[in-house]
mmCIF file of C-alpha atoms in Angstrom:
data_model
loop_
_atom_site.group_PDB
_atom_site.id
_atom_site.type_symbol
_atom_site.label_atom_id
_atom_site.label_comp_id
_atom_site.label_asym_id
_atom_site.label_seq_id
_atom_site.Cartn_x
_atom_site.Cartn_y
_atom_site.Cartn_z
ATOM 1 C CA MET A 1 -108.082 -54.369 99.375
ATOM 2 C CA LYS A 2 -106.688 -57.895 99.182
ATOM 3 C CA GLU A 3 -109.242 -58.825 96.518
ATOM 4 C CA ARG A 4 -108.267 -55.853 94.363
ATOM 5 C CA PHE A 5 -104.603 -56.768 94.613
ATOM 6 C CA GLU A 6 -105.387 -60.349 93.593
ATOM 7 C CA LYS A 7 -107.392 -59.116 90.596
ATOM 8 C CA LEU A 8 -104.538 -56.850 89.491
ATOM 9 C CA THR A 9 -102.101 -59.738 89.844
ATOM 10 C CA GLU A 10 -104.381 -61.950 87.780
ATOM 11 C CA LEU A 11 -104.716 -59.316 85.055
ATOM 12 C CA TRP A 12 -100.951 -58.816 84.992
ATOM 13 C CA GLU A 13 -100.322 -62.538 84.556
ATOM 14 C CA LYS A 14 -102.728 -62.634 81.615
ATOM 15 C CA LEU A 15 -100.805 -59.922 79.738
ATOM 16 C CA THR A 16 -98.419 -60.932 76.986
ATOM 17 C CA PRO A 17 -94.704 -60.166 77.481
ATOM 18 C CA SER A 18 -94.847 -57.329 74.908
ATOM 19 C CA ARG A 19 -97.764 -55.670 76.707
ATOM 20 C CA LYS A 20 -96.024 -56.029 80.057
ATOM 21 C CA LEU A 21 -92.965 -54.314 78.576
ATOM 22 C CA GLY A 22 -95.055 -51.511 77.082
ATOM 23 C CA LEU A 23 -96.920 -50.944 80.339
ATOM 24 C CA GLY A 24 -93.659 -50.884 82.294
ATOM 25 C CA VAL A 25 -92.137 -48.314 79.943
ATOM 26 C CA ALA A 26 -95.263 -46.154 80.216
ATOM 27 C CA VAL A 27 -95.173 -46.241 84.024
ATOM 28 C CA LEU A 28 -91.482 -45.331 84.077
ATOM 29 C CA GLY A 29 -92.158 -42.493 81.632
ATOM 30 C CA ILE A 30 -94.897 -41.068 83.846
ATOM 31 C CA ILE A 31 -92.633 -41.271 86.898
ATOM 32 C CA GLY A 32 -89.778 -39.574 85.026
ATOM 33 C CA LEU A 33 -92.062 -36.820 83.745
ATOM 34 C CA SER A 34 -93.403 -36.192 87.243
ATOM 35 C CA ILE A 35 -89.888 -35.919 88.657
ATOM 36 C CA GLY A 36 -88.920 -33.535 85.853
ATOM 37 C CA ILE A 37 -91.913 -31.290 86.497
ATOM 38 C CA LEU A 38 -91.215 -31.201 90.226
ATOM 39 C CA THR A 39 -87.548 -30.411 89.621
ATOM 40 C CA TRP A 40 -88.361 -27.651 87.142
ATOM 41 C CA SER A 41 -91.019 -26.058 89.331
ATOM 42 C CA GLY A 42 -88.778 -26.202 92.366
ATOM 43 C CA GLY A 43 -85.764 -24.691 90.618
ATOM 44 C CA SER A 44 -84.856 -21.053 90.203
ATOM 45 C CA THR A 45 -86.810 -19.250 87.515
ATOM 46 C CA ASP A 46 -85.324 -15.817 88.170
ATOM 47 C CA MET A 47 -84.110 -14.294 84.927
ATOM 48 C CA ARG A 48 -80.947 -12.214 85.145
ATOM 49 C CA VAL A 49 -79.132 -10.038 82.629
ATOM 50 C CA LEU A 50 -76.549 -11.809 80.510
ATOM 51 C CA VAL A 51 -75.906 -9.129 77.880
ATOM 52 C CA SER A 52 -77.002 -5.500 77.902
ATOM 53 C CA GLY A 53 -76.727 -2.670 75.395
ATOM 54 C CA ALA A 54 -75.360 -4.810 72.552
ATOM 55 C CA ASP A 55 -76.201 -4.185 68.903
ATOM 56 C CA ALA A 56 -78.447 -6.442 66.826
ATOM 57 C CA LYS A 57 -75.566 -8.400 65.276
ATOM 58 C CA ASP A 58 -74.046 -9.236 68.653
ATOM 59 C CA LEU A 59 -77.429 -10.145 70.099
ATOM 60 C CA GLY A 60 -77.986 -12.559 67.231
ATOM 61 C CA GLU A 61 -74.645 -14.260 67.875
ATOM 62 C CA VAL A 62 -75.384 -14.470 71.605
ATOM 63 C CA VAL A 63 -78.765 -16.055 70.873
ATOM 64 C CA ASP A 64 -77.054 -18.643 68.647
ATOM 65 C CA VAL A 65 -74.748 -19.573 71.539
ATOM 66 C CA LEU A 66 -77.681 -19.871 73.940
ATOM 67 C CA LYS A 67 -79.646 -22.035 71.525
ATOM 68 C CA SER A 68 -76.676 -24.326 70.918
ATOM 69 C CA ASN A 69 -76.404 -24.800 74.695
ATOM 70 C CA GLN A 70 -80.201 -25.211 75.044
ATOM 71 C CA VAL A 71 -80.404 -22.325 77.513
ATOM 72 C CA PRO A 72 -83.795 -20.541 77.716
ATOM 73 C CA PHE A 73 -83.688 -16.772 77.350
ATOM 74 C CA GLU A 74 -85.863 -13.708 76.967
ATOM 75 C CA TYR A 75 -85.482 -10.109 75.829
ATOM 76 C CA SER A 76 -86.003 -7.040 77.975
ATOM 77 C CA GLU A 77 -88.600 -4.430 77.054
ATOM 78 C CA SER A 78 -85.905 -2.254 75.470
ATOM 79 C CA GLY A 79 -84.901 -5.111 73.167
ATOM 80 C CA ASP A 80 -81.151 -4.650 73.675
ATOM 81 C CA THR A 81 -80.822 -6.880 76.735
ATOM 82 C CA ILE A 82 -80.905 -10.677 76.970
ATOM 83 C CA LEU A 83 -81.853 -12.396 80.212
ATOM 84 C CA VAL A 84 -81.184 -16.014 81.170
ATOM 85 C CA PRO A 85 -81.974 -18.151 84.240
ATOM 86 C CA GLU A 86 -79.824 -17.108 87.169
ATOM 87 C CA ASP A 87 -78.238 -20.546 87.566
ATOM 88 C CA LYS A 88 -77.167 -20.560 83.903
ATOM 89 C CA ARG A 89 -75.653 -17.073 83.813
ATOM 90 C CA PRO A 90 -72.124 -17.791 85.161
ATOM 91 C CA ALA A 91 -71.508 -20.596 82.671
ATOM 92 C CA MET A 92 -72.900 -18.571 79.768
ATOM 93 C CA ARG A 93 -70.777 -15.559 80.688
ATOM 94 C CA MET A 94 -67.683 -17.734 80.483
ATOM 95 C CA GLU A 95 -68.873 -19.234 77.200
ATOM 96 C CA LEU A 96 -69.440 -15.799 75.664
ATOM 97 C CA ALA A 97 -66.121 -14.490 76.976
ATOM 98 C CA MET A 98 -64.307 -17.382 75.302
ATOM 99 C CA LYS A 99 -66.002 -16.446 72.020
ATOM 100 C CA GLY A 100 -65.275 -12.730 72.442
ATOM 101 C CA LEU A 101 -68.933 -11.775 72.749
ATOM 102 C CA PRO A 102 -70.473 -9.301 72.851
ATOM 103 C CA LYS A 103 -68.298 -6.944 70.845
ATOM 104 C CA SER A 104 -70.581 -3.965 71.537
ATOM 105 C CA GLY A 105 -72.690 -2.677 74.420
ATOM 106 C CA ASP A 106 -71.489 -2.149 77.967
ATOM 107 C CA VAL A 107 -67.761 -2.752 78.263
ATOM 108 C CA GLY A 108 -65.568 -3.206 81.294
ATOM 109 C CA PHE A 109 -61.818 -3.259 81.718
ATOM 110 C CA GLU A 110 -61.543 -5.681 78.810
ATOM 111 C CA ILE A 111 -61.533 -2.537 76.671
ATOM 112 C CA PHE A 112 -57.832 -2.277 77.526
ATOM 113 C CA ASP A 113 -57.161 -5.751 76.151
ATOM 114 C CA GLU A 114 -57.071 -4.196 72.712
ATOM 115 C CA GLY A 115 -53.991 -2.428 71.402
ATOM 116 C CA ASN A 116 -53.864 1.079 72.872
ATOM 117 C CA PHE A 117 -50.582 2.252 71.407
ATOM 118 C CA GLY A 118 -50.671 5.680 69.843
ATOM 119 C CA ILE A 119 -54.033 6.790 71.235
ATOM 120 C CA SER A 120 -54.380 10.165 72.924
ATOM 121 C CA ASP A 121 -54.683 10.848 76.643
ATOM 122 C CA PHE A 122 -58.258 12.008 76.057
ATOM 123 C CA VAL A 123 -59.222 8.648 74.543
ATOM 124 C CA GLN A 124 -57.455 6.846 77.391
ATOM 125 C CA ARG A 125 -59.444 8.824 79.970
ATOM 126 C CA THR A 126 -62.670 8.261 78.049
ATOM 127 C CA ASN A 127 -62.029 4.524 77.854
ATOM 128 C CA HIS A 128 -61.270 4.422 81.573
ATOM 129 C CA THR A 129 -64.584 6.128 82.335
ATOM 130 C CA ARG A 130 -66.424 3.704 80.040
ATOM 131 C CA ALA A 131 -64.734 0.766 81.750
ATOM 132 C CA ILE A 132 -65.702 2.028 85.215
ATOM 133 C CA GLN A 133 -69.301 2.555 84.072
ATOM 134 C CA GLY A 134 -69.484 -0.926 82.579
ATOM 135 C CA GLU A 135 -67.970 -2.689 85.584
ATOM 136 C CA LEU A 136 -70.254 -0.816 87.977
ATOM 137 C CA ALA A 137 -73.315 -1.682 85.874
ATOM 138 C CA ARG A 138 -72.339 -5.359 85.879
ATOM 139 C CA THR A 139 -71.811 -5.345 89.640
ATOM 140 C CA ILE A 140 -75.102 -3.575 90.373
ATOM 141 C CA THR A 141 -76.944 -6.028 88.110
ATOM 142 C CA MET A 142 -75.820 -8.852 90.413
ATOM 143 C CA MET A 143 -78.130 -7.529 93.141
ATOM 144 C CA ASP A 144 -81.189 -9.739 93.601
ATOM 145 C CA ALA A 145 -83.782 -7.012 93.018
ATOM 146 C CA ILE A 146 -82.210 -5.658 89.810
ATOM 147 C CA ARG A 147 -82.551 -7.067 86.302
ATOM 148 C CA SER A 148 -80.294 -4.575 84.515
ATOM 149 C CA ALA A 149 -78.450 -1.341 85.201
ATOM 150 C CA LYS A 150 -76.753 1.573 83.475
ATOM 151 C CA VAL A 151 -74.219 3.885 85.078
ATOM 152 C CA PHE A 152 -73.372 7.351 83.768
ATOM 153 C CA VAL A 153 -70.403 9.268 85.149
ATOM 154 C CA VAL A 154 -70.189 12.999 84.470
ATOM 155 C CA LYS A 155 -66.823 14.664 85.014
ATOM 156 C CA PRO A 156 -66.017 18.379 84.695
ATOM 157 C CA GLU A 157 -63.740 19.330 81.818
ATOM 158 C CA ASN A 158 -60.983 20.388 84.198
ATOM 159 C CA ASN A 159 -60.909 17.658 86.821
ATOM 160 C CA LEU A 160 -57.299 18.012 87.904
ATOM 161 C CA LEU A 161 -58.389 20.056 90.923
ATOM 162 C CA LEU A 162 -61.521 19.189 92.875
ATOM 163 C CA SER A 163 -63.670 22.261 93.376
ATOM 164 C CA GLU A 164 -65.647 22.933 96.528
ATOM 165 C CA ASP A 165 -68.626 23.844 94.352
ATOM 166 C CA PRO A 166 -70.876 20.716 94.094
ATOM 167 C CA ASN A 167 -71.773 21.678 90.528
ATOM 168 C CA ASP A 168 -68.108 21.469 89.514
ATOM 169 C CA ARG A 169 -67.468 18.046 91.050
ATOM 170 C CA PRO A 170 -67.823 14.677 89.308
ATOM 171 C CA SER A 171 -71.253 13.103 89.648
ATOM 172 C CA ALA A 172 -72.942 9.874 88.678
ATOM 173 C CA SER A 173 -76.396 8.660 87.718
ATOM 174 C CA VAL A 174 -77.580 5.072 87.972
ATOM 175 C CA TYR A 175 -80.547 3.706 86.037
ATOM 176 C CA VAL A 176 -81.926 0.386 87.266
ATOM 177 C CA ASP A 177 -84.571 -1.915 85.826
ATOM 178 C CA THR A 178 -86.081 -3.680 88.820
ATOM 179 C CA GLY A 179 -88.442 -5.857 86.801
ATOM 180 C CA GLY A 180 -91.273 -4.981 89.173
ATOM 181 C CA ASN A 181 -89.219 -5.674 92.300
ATOM 182 C CA THR A 182 -88.943 -3.185 95.143
ATOM 183 C CA LEU A 183 -85.545 -1.624 95.735
ATOM 184 C CA ASP A 184 -85.420 -0.688 99.407
ATOM 185 C CA LYS A 185 -83.431 2.132 100.970
ATOM 186 C CA PRO A 186 -80.461 -0.024 102.107
ATOM 187 C CA ASN A 187 -80.027 -1.265 98.528
ATOM 188 C CA VAL A 188 -80.133 2.283 97.165
ATOM 189 C CA ASN A 189 -77.563 3.372 99.756
ATOM 190 C CA ALA A 190 -75.363 0.429 98.787
ATOM 191 C CA ILE A 191 -75.479 1.457 95.120
ATOM 192 C CA GLN A 192 -74.592 5.047 95.974
ATOM 193 C CA PHE A 193 -71.749 3.920 98.239
ATOM 194 C CA LEU A 194 -70.388 1.537 95.596
ATOM 195 C CA VAL A 195 -70.347 4.191 92.874
ATOM 196 C CA ALA A 196 -68.884 6.854 95.162
ATOM 197 C CA ARG A 197 -66.004 4.570 96.136
ATOM 198 C CA ALA A 198 -65.329 3.519 92.542
ATOM 199 C CA VAL A 199 -65.241 6.975 90.943
ATOM 200 C CA LYS A 200 -62.657 9.444 92.215
ATOM 201 C CA GLY A 201 -64.133 12.712 93.436
ATOM 202 C CA VAL A 202 -67.752 11.517 93.557
ATOM 203 C CA ASN A 203 -69.564 11.922 96.861
ATOM 204 C CA LYS A 204 -72.352 9.526 97.821
ATOM 205 C CA SER A 205 -74.780 12.460 97.887
ATOM 206 C CA ASN A 206 -73.943 13.177 94.235
ATOM 207 C CA VAL A 207 -75.057 9.748 93.032
ATOM 208 C CA ALA A 208 -78.634 9.713 91.742
ATOM 209 C CA VAL A 209 -80.507 6.426 91.424
ATOM 210 C CA MET A 210 -83.570 6.164 89.181
ATOM 211 C CA ASP A 211 -85.687 3.131 88.297
ATOM 212 C CA ASN A 212 -87.373 2.133 85.045
ATOM 213 C CA GLN A 213 -90.648 3.687 86.224
ATOM 214 C CA GLY A 214 -89.030 7.120 86.394
ATOM 215 C CA ASN A 215 -88.899 7.171 90.197
ATOM 216 C CA LEU A 216 -85.972 8.911 91.862
ATOM 217 C CA LEU A 217 -84.911 6.385 94.497
ATOM 218 C CA SER A 218 -82.068 8.361 96.047
ATOM 219 C CA ASP A 219 -82.889 10.808 98.820
ATOM 220 C CA GLU A 220 -82.916 14.413 97.622
ATOM 221 C CA SER A 221 -82.679 15.650 101.202
ATOM 222 C CA GLU A 222 -79.116 14.346 101.485
ATOM 223 C CA SER A 223 -77.805 17.093 99.270
ATOM 224 C CA ASP A 224 -78.994 19.722 96.849
ATOM 225 C CA GLY A 225 -76.663 18.135 94.336
ATOM 226 C CA VAL A 226 -78.752 14.991 93.891
ATOM 227 C CA ALA A 227 -81.545 16.763 92.060
ATOM 228 C CA GLY A 228 -79.003 18.282 89.716
ATOM 229 C CA VAL A 229 -77.394 14.908 89.115
ATOM 230 C CA ALA A 230 -80.761 13.371 88.304
ATOM 231 C CA GLY A 231 -81.347 16.109 85.794
ATOM 232 C CA GLN A 232 -78.102 15.145 84.061
ATOM 233 C CA MET A 233 -79.139 11.515 83.601
ATOM 234 C CA MET A 234 -80.977 12.018 80.333
ATOM 235 C CA LYS A 235 -78.157 14.155 78.930
ATOM 236 C CA ALA A 236 -75.624 11.484 79.843
ATOM 237 C CA TYR A 237 -77.791 8.765 78.302
ATOM 238 C CA GLN A 238 -78.159 10.706 75.055
ATOM 239 C CA ALA A 239 -74.402 11.214 74.902
ATOM 240 C CA GLN A 240 -73.714 7.452 74.895
#
């Protein structure tokens, strides 16, 4: 071992200053690259939804913002959702909000930031429902096992009085893209509870939860109304 060290020392002393500098830079580069690889592989690679349901123009502008900030991204299978690394999402949400993006897709209570003078009560109620749906979808998407979500609220035409008939009461359907993850029963119950508490007149048993594989995740045995709510999901989606 000592002889090898002496030989290396002898070889080093024979090198010219320029070669010593080049070798030193190469060694430092290898060390830096190794640290970078270890840091990248040890970091979070979970991709989470940044924007969902936006049109092509908005998606293009969002992509421009991500590229300018050197943030990696990918599209969902549907093509209308952009996902970014989980640790980058909060900063990018703030960046997009400052730029007023996206202008389309799921909206929350920011819909009321626009001038609402002169609009009818019907439009006000419709906007409120859209805002609730958007905020719920954003909240549900924050769950670890969910990549994206859509919430559809169905209200009877005359909702001033709550009927005892389950078919005449407000209901909700939740579509979740789990990205191959498993959504366990406590998570499904949490989604139902969240929606029921956010939408007036909706019972937990009238909240259907369906995944991107077409599986009904909510328990039909809780109430006969769940099956009916699930059947309304496609109608609600087509009405968007």
